[in-house]
PDB file of C-alpha atoms in Angstrom:
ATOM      1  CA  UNK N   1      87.199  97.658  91.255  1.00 89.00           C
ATOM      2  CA  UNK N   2      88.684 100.747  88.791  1.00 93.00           C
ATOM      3  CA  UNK N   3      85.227  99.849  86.834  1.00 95.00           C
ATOM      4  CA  UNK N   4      83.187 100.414  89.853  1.00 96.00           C
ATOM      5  CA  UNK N   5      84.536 103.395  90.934  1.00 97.00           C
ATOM      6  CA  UNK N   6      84.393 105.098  87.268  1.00 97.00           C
ATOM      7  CA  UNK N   7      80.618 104.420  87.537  1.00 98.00           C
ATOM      8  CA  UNK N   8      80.751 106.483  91.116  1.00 98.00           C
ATOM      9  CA  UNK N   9      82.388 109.386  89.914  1.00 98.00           C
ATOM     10  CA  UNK N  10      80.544 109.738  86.580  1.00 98.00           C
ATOM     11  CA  UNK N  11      77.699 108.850  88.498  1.00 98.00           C
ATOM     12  CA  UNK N  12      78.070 111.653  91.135  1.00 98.00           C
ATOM     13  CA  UNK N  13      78.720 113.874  88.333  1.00 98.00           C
ATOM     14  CA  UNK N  14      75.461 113.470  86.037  1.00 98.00           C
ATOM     15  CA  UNK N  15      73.295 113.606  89.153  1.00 98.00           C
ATOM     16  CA  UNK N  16      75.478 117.206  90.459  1.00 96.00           C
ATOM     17  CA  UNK N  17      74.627 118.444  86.945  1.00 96.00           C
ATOM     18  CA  UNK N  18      71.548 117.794  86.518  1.00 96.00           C
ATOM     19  CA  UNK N  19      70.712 119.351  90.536  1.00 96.00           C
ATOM     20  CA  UNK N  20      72.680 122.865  89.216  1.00 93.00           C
ATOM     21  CA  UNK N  21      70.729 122.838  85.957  1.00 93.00           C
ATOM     22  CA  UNK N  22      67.510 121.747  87.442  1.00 95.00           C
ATOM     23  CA  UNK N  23      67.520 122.295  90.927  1.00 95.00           C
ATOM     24  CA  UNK N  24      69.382 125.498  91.541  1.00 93.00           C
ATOM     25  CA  UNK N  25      68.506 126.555  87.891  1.00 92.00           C
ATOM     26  CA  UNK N  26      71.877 127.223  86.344  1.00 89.00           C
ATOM     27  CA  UNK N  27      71.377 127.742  82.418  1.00 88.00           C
ATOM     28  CA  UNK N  28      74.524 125.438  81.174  1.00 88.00           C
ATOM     29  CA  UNK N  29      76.674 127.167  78.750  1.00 88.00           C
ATOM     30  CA  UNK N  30      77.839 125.386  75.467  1.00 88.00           C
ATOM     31  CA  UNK N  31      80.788 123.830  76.562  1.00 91.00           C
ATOM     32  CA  UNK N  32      78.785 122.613  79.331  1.00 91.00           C
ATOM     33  CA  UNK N  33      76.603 120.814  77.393  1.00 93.00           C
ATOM     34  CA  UNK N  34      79.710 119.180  75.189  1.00 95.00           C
ATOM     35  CA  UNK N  35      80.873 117.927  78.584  1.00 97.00           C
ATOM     36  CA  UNK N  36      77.427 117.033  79.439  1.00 96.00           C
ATOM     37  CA  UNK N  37      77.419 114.606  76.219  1.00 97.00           C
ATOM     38  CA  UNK N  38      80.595 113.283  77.125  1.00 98.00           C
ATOM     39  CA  UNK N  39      79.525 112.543  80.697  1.00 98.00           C
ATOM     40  CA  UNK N  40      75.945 111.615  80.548  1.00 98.00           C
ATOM     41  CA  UNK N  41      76.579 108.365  78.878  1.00 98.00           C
ATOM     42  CA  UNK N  42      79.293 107.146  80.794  1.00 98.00           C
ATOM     43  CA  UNK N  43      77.117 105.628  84.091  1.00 98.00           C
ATOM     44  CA  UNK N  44      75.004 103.475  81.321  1.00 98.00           C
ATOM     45  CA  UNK N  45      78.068 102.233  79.488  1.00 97.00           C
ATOM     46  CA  UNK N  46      79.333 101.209  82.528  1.00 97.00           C
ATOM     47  CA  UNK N  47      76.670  99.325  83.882  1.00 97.00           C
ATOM     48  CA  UNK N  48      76.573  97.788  80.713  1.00 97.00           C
ATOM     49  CA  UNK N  49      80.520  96.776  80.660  1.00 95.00           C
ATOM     50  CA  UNK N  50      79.712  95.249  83.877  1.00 95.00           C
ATOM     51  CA  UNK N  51      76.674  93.455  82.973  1.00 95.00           C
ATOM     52  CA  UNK N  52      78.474  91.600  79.838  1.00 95.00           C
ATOM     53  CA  UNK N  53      81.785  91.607  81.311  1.00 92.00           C
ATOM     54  CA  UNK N  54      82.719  94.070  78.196  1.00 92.00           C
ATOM     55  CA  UNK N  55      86.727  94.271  78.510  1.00 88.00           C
ATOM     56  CA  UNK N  56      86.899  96.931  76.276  1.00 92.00           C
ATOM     57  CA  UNK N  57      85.099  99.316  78.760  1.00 93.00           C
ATOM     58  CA  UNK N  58      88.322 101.133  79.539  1.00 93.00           C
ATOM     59  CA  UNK N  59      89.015 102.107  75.911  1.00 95.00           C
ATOM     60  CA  UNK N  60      85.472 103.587  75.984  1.00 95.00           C
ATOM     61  CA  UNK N  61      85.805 105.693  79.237  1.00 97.00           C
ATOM     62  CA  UNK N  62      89.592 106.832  77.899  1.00 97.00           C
ATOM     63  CA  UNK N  63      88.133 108.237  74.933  1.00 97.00           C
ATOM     64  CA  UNK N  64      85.056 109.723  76.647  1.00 98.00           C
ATOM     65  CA  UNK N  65      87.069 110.721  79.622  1.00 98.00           C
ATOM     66  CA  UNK N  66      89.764 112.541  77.171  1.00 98.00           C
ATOM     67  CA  UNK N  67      87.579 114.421  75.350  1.00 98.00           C
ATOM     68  CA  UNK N  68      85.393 115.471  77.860  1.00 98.00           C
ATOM     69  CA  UNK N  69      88.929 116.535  80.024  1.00 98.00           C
ATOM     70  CA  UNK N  70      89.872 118.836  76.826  1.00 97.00           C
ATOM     71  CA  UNK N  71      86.626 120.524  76.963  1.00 96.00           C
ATOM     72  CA  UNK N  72      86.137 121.059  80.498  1.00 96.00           C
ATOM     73  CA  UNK N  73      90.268 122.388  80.432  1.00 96.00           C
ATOM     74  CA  UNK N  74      89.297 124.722  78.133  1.00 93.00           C
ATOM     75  CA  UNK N  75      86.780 125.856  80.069  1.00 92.00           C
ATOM     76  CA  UNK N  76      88.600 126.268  83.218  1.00 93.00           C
ATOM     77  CA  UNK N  77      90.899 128.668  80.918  1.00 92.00           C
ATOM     78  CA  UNK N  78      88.055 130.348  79.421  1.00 90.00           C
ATOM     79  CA  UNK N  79      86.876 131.295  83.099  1.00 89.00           C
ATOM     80  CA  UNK N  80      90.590 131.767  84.579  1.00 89.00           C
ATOM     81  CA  UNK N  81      91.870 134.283  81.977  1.00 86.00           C
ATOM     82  CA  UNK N  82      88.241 135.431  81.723  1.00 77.00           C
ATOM     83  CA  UNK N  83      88.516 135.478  77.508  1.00 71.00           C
ATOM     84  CA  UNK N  84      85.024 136.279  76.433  1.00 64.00           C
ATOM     85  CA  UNK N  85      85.914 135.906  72.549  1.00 63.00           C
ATOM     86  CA  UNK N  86      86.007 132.886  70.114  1.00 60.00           C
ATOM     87  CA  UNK N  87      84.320 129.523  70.512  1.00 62.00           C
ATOM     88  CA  UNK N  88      81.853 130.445  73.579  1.00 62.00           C
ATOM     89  CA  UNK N  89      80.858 134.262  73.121  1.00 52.00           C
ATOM     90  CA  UNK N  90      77.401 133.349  72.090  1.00 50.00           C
ATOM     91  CA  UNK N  91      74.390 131.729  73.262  1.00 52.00           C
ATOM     92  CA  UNK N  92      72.283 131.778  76.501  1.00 57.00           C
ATOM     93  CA  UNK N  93      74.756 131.617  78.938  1.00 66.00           C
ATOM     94  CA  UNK N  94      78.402 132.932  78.595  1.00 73.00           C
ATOM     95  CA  UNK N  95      80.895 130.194  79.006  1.00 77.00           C
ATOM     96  CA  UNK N  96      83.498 132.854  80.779  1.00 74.00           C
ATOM     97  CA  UNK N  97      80.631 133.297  83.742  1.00 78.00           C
ATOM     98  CA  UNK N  98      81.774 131.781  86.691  1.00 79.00           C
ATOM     99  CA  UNK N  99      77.928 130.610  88.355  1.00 80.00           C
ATOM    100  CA  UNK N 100      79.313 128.990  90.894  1.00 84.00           C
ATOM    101  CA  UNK N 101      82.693 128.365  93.257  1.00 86.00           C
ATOM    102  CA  UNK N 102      82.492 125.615  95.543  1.00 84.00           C
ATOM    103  CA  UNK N 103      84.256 126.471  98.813  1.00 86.00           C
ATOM    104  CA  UNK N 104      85.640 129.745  96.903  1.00 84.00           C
ATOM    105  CA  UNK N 105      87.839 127.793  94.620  1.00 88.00           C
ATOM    106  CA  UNK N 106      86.486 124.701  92.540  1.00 93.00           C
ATOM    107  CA  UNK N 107      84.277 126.260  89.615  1.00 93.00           C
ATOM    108  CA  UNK N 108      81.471 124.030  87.476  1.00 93.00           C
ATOM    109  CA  UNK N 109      83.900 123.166  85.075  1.00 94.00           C
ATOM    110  CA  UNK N 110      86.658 122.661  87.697  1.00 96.00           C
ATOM    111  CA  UNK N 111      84.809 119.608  88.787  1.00 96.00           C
ATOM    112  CA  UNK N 112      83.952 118.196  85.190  1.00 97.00           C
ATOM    113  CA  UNK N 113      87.701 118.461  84.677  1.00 98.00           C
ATOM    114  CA  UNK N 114      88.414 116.912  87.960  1.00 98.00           C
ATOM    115  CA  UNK N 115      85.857 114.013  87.401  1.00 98.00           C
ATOM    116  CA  UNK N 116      87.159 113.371  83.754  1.00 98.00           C
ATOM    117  CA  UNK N 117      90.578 113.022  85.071  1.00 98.00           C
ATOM    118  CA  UNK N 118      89.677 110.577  88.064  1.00 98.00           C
ATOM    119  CA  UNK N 119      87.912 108.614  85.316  1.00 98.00           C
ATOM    120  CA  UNK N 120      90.743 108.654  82.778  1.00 98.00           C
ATOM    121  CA  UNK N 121      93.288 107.265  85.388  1.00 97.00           C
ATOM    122  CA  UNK N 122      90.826 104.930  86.624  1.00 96.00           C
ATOM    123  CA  UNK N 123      90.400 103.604  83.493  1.00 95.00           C
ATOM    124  CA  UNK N 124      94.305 103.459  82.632  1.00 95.00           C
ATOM    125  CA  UNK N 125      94.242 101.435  85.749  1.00 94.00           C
ATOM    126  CA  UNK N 126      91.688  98.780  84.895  1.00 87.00           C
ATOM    127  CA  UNK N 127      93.365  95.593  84.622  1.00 83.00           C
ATOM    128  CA  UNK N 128      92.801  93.537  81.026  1.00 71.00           C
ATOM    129  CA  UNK N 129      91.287  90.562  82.746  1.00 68.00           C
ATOM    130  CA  UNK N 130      88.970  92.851  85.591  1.00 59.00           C
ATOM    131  CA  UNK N 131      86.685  90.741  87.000  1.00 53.00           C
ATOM    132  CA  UNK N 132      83.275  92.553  87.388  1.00 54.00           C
TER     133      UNK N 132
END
């Protein structure tokens, strides 16, 4: 059941990127695109876990699902304290630029961090012996 939902949420979450970036035209900064290649993956692996009954799956999405929540927290600081120095200052698309704000409060990488999370405790909560 955890598994299943995991697979909703990431799923949700590549398809919402990939409407900003393509559909509304958003230029993704570079921590976007780190969380990006921490996300993207996640709905295959899944399906796969599920189709050979993989047990290990929730190792997988906790160490996809961590990472990917330390880079998307860092970018919710970035864009809180609005620093504009040091790991994001260059490229196409400054990574302190808000684009966005979903019902005035929850920013692009609000909602990375937010889907990382619900992944990381849904994968703490995957029993050893889930049945798929």
């Amino acid at each position: 059941m955890y598994v299943l939902f995991s697979l909703i949420v990431s799923s949700i979450a590549v398809l919402g990127s990939l409407y900003l970036s393509e559909g509304l035209g958003l230029v993704p900064c570079k921590l976007c695109w780190f969380q990006r290649i921490l996300m993207y993956p996640l709905p295959l692996l899944i399906i796969v876990a599920m189709i050979f009954k993989d047990k290990m799956v929730n190792t997988y999405l906790v160490v996809f699902s961590s990472l990917g929540g330390i880079v998307a927290l860092y970018h919710v600081i970035i864009q809180k304290f609005h620093v504009t120095k040091g790991f994001c200052s260059f490229g196409e698309s400054d990574c302190s630029t808000v684009l966005l704000k979903i019902g005035g409060v929850f920013t692009i990488p609000m909602l990375s961090l937010i889907a990382f999370v619900l992944i990381l405790v849904f994968s703490l909560l995957i029993p050893k012996k889930e049945n798929y």
